[in-house]
PDB file of C-alpha atoms in Angstrom:
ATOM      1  CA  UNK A   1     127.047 209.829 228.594  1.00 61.00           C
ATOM      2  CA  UNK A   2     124.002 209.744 226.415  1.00 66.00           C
ATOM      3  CA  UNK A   3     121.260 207.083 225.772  1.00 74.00           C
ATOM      4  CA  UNK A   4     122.324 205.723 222.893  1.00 86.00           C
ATOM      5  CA  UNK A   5     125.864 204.456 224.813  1.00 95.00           C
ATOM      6  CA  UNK A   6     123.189 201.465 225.846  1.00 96.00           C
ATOM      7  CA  UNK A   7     122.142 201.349 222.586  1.00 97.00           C
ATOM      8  CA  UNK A   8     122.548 197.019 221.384  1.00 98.00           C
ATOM      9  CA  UNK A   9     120.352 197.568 218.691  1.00 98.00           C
ATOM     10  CA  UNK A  10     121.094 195.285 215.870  1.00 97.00           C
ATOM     11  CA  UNK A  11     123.645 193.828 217.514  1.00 98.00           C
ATOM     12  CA  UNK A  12     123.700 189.679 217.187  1.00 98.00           C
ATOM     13  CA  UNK A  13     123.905 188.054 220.933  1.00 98.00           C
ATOM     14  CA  UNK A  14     124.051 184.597 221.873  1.00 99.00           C
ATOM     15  CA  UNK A  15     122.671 183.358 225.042  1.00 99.00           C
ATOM     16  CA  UNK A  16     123.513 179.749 225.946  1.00 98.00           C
ATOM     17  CA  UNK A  17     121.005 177.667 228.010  1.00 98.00           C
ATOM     18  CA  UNK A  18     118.124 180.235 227.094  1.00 98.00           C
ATOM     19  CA  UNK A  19     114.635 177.015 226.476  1.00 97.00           C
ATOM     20  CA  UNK A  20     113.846 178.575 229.766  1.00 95.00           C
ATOM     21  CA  UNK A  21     114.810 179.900 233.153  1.00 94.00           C
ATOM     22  CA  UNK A  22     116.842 182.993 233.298  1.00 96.00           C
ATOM     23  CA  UNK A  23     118.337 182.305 230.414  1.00 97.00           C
ATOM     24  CA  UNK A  24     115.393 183.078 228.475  1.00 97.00           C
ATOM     25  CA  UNK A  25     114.600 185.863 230.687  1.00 96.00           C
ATOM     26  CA  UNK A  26     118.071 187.103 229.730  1.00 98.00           C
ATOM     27  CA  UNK A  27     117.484 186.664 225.899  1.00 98.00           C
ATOM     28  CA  UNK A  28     113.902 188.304 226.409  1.00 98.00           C
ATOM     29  CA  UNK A  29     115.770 191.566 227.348  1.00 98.00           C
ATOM     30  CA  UNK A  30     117.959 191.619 224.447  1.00 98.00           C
ATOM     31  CA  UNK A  31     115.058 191.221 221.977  1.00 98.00           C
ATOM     32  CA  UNK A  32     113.124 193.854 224.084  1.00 98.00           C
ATOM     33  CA  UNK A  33     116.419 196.122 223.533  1.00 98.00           C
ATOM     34  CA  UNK A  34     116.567 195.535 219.875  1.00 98.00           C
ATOM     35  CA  UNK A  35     119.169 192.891 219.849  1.00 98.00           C
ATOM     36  CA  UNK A  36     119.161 189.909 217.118  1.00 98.00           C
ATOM     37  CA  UNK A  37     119.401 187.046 219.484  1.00 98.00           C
ATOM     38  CA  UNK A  38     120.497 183.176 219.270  1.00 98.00           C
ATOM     39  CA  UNK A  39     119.161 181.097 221.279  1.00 98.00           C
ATOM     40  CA  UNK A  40     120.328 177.585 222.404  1.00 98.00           C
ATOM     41  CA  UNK A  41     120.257 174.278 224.226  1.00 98.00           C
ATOM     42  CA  UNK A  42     120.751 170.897 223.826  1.00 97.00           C
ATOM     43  CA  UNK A  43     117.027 169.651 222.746  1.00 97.00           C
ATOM     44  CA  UNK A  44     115.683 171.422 219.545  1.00 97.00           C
ATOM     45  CA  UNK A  45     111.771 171.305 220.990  1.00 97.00           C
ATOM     46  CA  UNK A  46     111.663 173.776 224.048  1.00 97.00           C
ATOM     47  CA  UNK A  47     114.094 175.703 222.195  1.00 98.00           C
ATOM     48  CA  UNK A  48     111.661 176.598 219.506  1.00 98.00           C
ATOM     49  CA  UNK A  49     109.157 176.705 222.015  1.00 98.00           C
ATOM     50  CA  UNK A  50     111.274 180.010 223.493  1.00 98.00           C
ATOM     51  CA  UNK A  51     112.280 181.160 219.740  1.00 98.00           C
ATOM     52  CA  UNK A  52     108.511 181.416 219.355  1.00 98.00           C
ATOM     53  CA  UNK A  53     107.179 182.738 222.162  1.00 98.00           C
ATOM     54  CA  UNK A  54     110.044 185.787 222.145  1.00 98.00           C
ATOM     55  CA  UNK A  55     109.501 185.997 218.287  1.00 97.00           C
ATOM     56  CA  UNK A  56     106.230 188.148 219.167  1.00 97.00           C
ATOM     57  CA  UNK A  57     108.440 190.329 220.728  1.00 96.00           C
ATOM     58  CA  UNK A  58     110.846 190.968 217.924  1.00 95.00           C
ATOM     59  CA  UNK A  59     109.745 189.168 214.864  1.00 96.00           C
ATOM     60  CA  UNK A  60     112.164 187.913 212.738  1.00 97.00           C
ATOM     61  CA  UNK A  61     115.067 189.087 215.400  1.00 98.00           C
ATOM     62  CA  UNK A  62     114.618 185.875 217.154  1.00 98.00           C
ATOM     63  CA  UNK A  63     116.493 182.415 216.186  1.00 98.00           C
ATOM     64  CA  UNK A  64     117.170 179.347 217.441  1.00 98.00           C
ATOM     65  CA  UNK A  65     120.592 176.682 217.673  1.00 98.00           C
ATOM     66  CA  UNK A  66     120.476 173.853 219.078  1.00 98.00           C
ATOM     67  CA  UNK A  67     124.177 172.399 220.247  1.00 98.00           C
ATOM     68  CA  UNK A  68     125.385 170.885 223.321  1.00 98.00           C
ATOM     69  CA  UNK A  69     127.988 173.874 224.667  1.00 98.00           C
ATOM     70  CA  UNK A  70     130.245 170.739 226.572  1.00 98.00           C
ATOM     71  CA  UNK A  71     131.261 169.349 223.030  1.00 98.00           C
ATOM     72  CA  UNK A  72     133.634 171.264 221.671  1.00 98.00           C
ATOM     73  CA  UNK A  73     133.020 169.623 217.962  1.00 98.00           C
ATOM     74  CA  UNK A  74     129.383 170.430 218.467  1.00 98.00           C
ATOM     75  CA  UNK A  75     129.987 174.110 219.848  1.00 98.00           C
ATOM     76  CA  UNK A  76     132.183 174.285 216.351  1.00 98.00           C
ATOM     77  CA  UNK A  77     129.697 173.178 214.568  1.00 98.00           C
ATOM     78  CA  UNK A  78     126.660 175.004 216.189  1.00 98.00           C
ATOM     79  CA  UNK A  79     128.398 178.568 216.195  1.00 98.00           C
ATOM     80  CA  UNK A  80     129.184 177.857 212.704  1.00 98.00           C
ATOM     81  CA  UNK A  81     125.791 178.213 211.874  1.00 98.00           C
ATOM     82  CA  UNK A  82     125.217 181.151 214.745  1.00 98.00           C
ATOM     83  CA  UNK A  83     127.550 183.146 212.315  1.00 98.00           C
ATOM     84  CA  UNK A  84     129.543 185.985 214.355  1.00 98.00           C
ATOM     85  CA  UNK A  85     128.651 186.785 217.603  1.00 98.00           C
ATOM     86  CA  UNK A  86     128.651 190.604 219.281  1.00 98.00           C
ATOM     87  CA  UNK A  87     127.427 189.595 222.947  1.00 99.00           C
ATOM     88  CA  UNK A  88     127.804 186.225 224.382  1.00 99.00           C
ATOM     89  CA  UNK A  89     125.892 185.550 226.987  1.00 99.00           C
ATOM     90  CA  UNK A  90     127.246 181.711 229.395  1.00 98.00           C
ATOM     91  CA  UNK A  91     124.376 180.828 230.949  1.00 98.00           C
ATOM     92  CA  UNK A  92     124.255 177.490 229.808  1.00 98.00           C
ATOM     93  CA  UNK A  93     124.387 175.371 233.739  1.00 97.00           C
ATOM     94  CA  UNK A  94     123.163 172.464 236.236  1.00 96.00           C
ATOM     95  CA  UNK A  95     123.179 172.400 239.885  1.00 95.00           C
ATOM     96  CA  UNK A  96     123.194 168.548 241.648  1.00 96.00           C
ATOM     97  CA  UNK A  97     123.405 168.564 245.508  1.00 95.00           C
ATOM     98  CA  UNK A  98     124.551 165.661 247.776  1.00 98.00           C
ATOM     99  CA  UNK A  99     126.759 165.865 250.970  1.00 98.00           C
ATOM    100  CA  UNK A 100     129.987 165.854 249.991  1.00 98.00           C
ATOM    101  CA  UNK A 101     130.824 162.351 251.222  1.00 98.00           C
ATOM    102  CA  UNK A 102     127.523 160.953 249.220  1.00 98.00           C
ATOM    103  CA  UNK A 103     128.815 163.338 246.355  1.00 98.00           C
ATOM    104  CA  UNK A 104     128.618 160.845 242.895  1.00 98.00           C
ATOM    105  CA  UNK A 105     132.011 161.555 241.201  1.00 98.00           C
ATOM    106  CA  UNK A 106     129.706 161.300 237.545  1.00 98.00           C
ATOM    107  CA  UNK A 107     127.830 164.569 238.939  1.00 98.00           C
ATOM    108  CA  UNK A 108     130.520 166.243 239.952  1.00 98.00           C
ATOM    109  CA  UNK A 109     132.155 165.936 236.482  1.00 98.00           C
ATOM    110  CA  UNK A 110     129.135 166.381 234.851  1.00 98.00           C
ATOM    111  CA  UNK A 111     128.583 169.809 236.946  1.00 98.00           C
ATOM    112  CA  UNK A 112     132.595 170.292 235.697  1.00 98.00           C
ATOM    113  CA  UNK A 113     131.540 169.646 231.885  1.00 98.00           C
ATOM    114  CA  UNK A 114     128.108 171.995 231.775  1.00 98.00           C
ATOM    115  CA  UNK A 115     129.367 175.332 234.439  1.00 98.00           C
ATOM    116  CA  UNK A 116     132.609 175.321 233.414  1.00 98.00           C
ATOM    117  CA  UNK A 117     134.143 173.674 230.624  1.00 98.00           C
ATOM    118  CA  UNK A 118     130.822 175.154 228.440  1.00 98.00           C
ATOM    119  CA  UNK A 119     132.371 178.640 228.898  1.00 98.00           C
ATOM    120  CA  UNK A 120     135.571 177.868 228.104  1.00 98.00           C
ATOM    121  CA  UNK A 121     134.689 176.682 225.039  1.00 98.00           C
ATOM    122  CA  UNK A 122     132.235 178.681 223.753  1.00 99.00           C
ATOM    123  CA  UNK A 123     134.410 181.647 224.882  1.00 99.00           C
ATOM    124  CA  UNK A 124     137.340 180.483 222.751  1.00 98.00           C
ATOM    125  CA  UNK A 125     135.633 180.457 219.805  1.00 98.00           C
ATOM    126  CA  UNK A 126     133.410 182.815 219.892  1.00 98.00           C
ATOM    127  CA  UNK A 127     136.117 185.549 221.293  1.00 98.00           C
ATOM    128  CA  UNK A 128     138.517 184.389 217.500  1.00 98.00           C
ATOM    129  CA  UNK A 129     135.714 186.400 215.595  1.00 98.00           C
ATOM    130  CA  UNK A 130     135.637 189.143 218.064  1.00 98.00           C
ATOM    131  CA  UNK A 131     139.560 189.352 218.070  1.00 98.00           C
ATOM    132  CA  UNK A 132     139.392 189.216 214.356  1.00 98.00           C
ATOM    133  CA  UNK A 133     136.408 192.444 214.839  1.00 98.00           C
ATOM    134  CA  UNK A 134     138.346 194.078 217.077  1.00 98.00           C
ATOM    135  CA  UNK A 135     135.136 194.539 219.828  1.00 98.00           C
ATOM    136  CA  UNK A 136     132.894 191.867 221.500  1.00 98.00           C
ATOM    137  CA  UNK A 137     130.971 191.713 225.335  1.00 99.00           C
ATOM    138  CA  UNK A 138     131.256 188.155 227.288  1.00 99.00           C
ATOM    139  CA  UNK A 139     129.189 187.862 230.324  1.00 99.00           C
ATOM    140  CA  UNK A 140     129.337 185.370 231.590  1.00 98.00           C
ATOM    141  CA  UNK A 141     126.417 183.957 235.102  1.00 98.00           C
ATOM    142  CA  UNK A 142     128.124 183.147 237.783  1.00 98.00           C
ATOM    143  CA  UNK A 143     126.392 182.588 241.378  1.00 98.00           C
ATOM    144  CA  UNK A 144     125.986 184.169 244.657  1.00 97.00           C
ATOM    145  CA  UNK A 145     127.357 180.644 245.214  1.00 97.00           C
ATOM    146  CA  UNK A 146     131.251 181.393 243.783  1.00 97.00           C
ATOM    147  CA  UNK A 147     131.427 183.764 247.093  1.00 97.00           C
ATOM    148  CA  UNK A 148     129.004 181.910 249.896  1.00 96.00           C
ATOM    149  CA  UNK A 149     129.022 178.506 250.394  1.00 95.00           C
ATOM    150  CA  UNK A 150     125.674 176.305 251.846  1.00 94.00           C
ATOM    151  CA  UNK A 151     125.588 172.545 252.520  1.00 96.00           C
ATOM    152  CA  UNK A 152     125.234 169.485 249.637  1.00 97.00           C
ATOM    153  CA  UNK A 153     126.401 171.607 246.633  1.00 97.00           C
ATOM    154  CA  UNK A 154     130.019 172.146 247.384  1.00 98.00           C
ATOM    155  CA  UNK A 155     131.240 171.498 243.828  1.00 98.00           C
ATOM    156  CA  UNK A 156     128.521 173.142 242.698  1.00 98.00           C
ATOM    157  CA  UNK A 157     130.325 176.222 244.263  1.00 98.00           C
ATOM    158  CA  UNK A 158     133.544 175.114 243.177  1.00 98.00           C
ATOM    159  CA  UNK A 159     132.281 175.689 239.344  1.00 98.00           C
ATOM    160  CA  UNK A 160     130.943 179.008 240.313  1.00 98.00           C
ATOM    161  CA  UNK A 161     133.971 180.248 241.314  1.00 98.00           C
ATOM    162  CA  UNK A 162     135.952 178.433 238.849  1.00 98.00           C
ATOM    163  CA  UNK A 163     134.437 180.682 235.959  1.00 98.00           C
ATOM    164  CA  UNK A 164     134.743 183.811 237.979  1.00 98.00           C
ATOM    165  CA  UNK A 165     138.346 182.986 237.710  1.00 98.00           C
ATOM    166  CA  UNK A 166     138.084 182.132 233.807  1.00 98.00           C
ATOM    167  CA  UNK A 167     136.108 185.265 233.882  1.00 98.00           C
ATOM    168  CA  UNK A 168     139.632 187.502 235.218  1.00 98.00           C
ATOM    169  CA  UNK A 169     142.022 184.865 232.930  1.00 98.00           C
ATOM    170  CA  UNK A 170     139.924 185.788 229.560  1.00 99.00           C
ATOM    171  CA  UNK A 171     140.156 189.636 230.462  1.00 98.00           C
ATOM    172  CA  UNK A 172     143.735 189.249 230.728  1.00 98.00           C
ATOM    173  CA  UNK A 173     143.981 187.631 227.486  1.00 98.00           C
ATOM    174  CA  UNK A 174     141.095 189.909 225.727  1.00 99.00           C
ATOM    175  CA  UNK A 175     140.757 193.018 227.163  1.00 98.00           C
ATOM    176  CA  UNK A 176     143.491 194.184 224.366  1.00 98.00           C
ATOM    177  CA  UNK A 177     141.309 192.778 221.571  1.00 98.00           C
ATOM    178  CA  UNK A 178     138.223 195.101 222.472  1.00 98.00           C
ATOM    179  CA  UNK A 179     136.674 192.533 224.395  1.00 99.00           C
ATOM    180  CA  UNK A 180     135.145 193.296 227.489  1.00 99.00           C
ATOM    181  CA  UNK A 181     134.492 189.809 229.617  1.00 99.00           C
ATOM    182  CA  UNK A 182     132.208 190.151 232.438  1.00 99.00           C
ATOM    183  CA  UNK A 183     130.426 188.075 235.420  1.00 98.00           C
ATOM    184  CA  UNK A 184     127.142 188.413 236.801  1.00 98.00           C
ATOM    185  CA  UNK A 185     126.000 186.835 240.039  1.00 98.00           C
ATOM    186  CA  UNK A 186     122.529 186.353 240.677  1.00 98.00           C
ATOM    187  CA  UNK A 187     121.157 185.561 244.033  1.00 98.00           C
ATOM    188  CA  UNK A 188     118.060 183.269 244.859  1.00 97.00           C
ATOM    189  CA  UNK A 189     115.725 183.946 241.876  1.00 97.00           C
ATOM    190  CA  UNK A 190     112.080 182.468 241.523  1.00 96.00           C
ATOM    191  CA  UNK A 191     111.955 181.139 238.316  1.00 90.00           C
ATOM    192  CA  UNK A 192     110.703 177.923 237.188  1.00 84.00           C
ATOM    193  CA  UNK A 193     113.723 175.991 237.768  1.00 81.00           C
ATOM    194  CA  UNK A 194     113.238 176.992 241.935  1.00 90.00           C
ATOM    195  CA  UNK A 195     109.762 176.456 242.323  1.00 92.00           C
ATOM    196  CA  UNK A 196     110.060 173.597 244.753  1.00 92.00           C
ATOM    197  CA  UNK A 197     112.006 176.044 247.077  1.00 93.00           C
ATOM    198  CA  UNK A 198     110.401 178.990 246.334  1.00 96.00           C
ATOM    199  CA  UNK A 199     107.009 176.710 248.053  1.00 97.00           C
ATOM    200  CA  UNK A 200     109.449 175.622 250.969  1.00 97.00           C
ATOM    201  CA  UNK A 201     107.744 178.555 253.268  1.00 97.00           C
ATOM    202  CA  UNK A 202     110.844 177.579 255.528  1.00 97.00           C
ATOM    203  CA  UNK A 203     113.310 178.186 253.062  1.00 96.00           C
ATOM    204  CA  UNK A 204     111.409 181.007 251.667  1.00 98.00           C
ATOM    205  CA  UNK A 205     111.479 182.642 255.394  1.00 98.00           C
ATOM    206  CA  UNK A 206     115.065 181.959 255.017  1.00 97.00           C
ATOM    207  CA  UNK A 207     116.004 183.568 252.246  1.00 97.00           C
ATOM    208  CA  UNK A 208     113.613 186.978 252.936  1.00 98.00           C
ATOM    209  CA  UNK A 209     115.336 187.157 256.491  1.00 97.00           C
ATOM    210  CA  UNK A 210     119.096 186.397 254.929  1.00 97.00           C
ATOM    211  CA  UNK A 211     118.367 188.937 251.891  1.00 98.00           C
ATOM    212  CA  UNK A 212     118.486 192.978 252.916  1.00 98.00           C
ATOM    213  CA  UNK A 213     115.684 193.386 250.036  1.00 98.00           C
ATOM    214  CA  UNK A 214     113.717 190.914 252.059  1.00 98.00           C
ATOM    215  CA  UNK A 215     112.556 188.639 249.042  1.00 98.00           C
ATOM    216  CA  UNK A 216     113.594 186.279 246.037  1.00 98.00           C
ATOM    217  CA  UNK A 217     114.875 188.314 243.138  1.00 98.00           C
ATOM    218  CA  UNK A 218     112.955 188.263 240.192  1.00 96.00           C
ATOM    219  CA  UNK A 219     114.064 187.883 236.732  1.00 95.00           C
ATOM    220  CA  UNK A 220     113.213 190.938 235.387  1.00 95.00           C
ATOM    221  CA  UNK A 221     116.083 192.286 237.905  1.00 97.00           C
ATOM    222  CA  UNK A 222     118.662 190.898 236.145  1.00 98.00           C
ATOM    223  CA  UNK A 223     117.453 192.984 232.809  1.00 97.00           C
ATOM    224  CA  UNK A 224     119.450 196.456 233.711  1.00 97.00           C
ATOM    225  CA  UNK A 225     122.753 194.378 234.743  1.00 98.00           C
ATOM    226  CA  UNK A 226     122.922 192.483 231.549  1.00 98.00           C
ATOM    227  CA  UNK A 227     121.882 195.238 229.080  1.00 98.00           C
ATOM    228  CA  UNK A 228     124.755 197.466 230.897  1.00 98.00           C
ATOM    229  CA  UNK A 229     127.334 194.936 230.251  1.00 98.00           C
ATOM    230  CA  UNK A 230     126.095 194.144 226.558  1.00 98.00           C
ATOM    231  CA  UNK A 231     126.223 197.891 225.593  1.00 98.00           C
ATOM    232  CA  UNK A 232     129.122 200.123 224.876  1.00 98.00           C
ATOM    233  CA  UNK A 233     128.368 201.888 228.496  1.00 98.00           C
ATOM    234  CA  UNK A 234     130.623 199.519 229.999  1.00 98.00           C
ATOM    235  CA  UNK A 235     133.358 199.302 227.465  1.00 98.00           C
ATOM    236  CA  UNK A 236     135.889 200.141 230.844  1.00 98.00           C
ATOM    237  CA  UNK A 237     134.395 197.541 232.596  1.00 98.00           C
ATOM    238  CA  UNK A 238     136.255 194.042 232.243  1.00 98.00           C
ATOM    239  CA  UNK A 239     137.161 191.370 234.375  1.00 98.00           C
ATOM    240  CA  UNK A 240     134.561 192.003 237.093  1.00 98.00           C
ATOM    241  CA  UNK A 241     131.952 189.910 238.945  1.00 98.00           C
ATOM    242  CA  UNK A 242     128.259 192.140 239.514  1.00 98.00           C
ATOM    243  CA  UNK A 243     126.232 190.483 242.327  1.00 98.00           C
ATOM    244  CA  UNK A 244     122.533 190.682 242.235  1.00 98.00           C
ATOM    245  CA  UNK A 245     121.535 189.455 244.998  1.00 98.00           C
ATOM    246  CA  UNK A 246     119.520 191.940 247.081  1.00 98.00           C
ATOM    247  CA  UNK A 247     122.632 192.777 249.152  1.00 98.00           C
ATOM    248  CA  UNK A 248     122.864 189.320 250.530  1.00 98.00           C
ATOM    249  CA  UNK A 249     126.858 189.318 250.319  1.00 97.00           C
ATOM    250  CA  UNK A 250     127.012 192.436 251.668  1.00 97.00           C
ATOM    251  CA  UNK A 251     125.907 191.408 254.976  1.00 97.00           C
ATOM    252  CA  UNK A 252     126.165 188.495 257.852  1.00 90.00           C
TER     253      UNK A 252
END
């Protein structure tokens, strides 16, 4: 296999959720791989925030569409203006803990609406213009959380695992089509979004004792993963769910 079977360059990827977090890390490595990238969320000012800070990187490679991925006549209307998508990345998601029996039934479906019923819909229509191409890459960020369960974010795990399942259902229906649909599970990542916990030193200790690396992953670890996935040197590779997690479901 040669370098250029990782070659994305030129190729037009969305990445939902991507104002910040690892979803801009995510769309950072497709601009640093040559990729045209879309990103999007719901409110149009951090989002060109992001489209301007990883313009630098690849000017003029870089836009930005803002759409809220649980509406399905705004995800028609948003991708309408994306124009036709070669790597989606689903990274659009929320996370709301509670005990289960203090669980608020709005959170729970809102958790259902963002994790779950976002890919579904932005799958579907994205994956009619990569049927009609005959090739396309879904990936698809999924959780340590779909395998290993913790305390106060039981539905939260319930969505995880729910797209690891869409994840299998769409390679079923795809796979035939060229389309190569793929999960990737990250473990505990410092980011932004997990600074709180990251400056718990007891959860911190927790997580570097539970984690064979011994430490929080970092972004930047996710980079090799997605870029695999998005290039044609997984084109055999569909249907599957790629922990990152420092080995922390391989163990007790």
């Amino acid at each position: 296999m040669s370098a250029s079977s990782f070659d994305i360059t030129g190729a037009r990827a969305l990445v939902t959720g991507s104002s910040q977090g690892i979803g801009k890390a995510l769309a950072r490595s497709l601009v640093e791989a040559g990729a045209e990238v879309v990103l999007n969320a719901r409110r149009p000012e951090p989002l060109e925030a992001a489209r301007a800070e990883l313009d630098e990187l690849g000017p003029g490679r870089v836009r930005a569409v803002a759409f809220d991925v649980t509406d399905e006549a705004d995800v028609c209307r948003g991708l309408a203006e994306v124009g036709p998508v070669d790597i989606l990345v689903n990274n659009a998601g929320m996370q709301r803990r509670a005990p289960l029996p203090d669980f608020p039934t709005a959170d729970f479906d809102a958790l259902m609406a963002t994790n779950v019923r976002s890919v579904f819909l932005v799958s579907r229509e994205v994956s009619r213009g990569m049927i009609e191409r005959g090739r396309g890459k879904i990936i698809v960020i999924a959780s340590v959380q779909s395998e290993l369960a913790r305390p106060a974010i039981a539905p939260y795990s319930a969505t995880k695992g729910a797209v690891r399942m869409l994840v299998k259902g769409m390679c079923a229906d795809l796979a035939r089509h060229g389309i190569c649909v793929n999960a990737i599970a990250p473990g505990y990542f410092a980011t932004e979004l997990t600074q709180a916990l990251v400056a718990d030193e007891q959860f911190t200790s927790w997580v570097e004792t539970r984690t064979p690396a011994g430490r929080w992953g970092q972004v930047a670890d996710l980079a090799g993963t997605l870029l695999w996935l998005a290039s044609p040197a997984s084109d055999f590779v569909n249907g599957q769910t790629i922990f990152v997690d420092g080995g922390m479901t391989a163990v007790l």
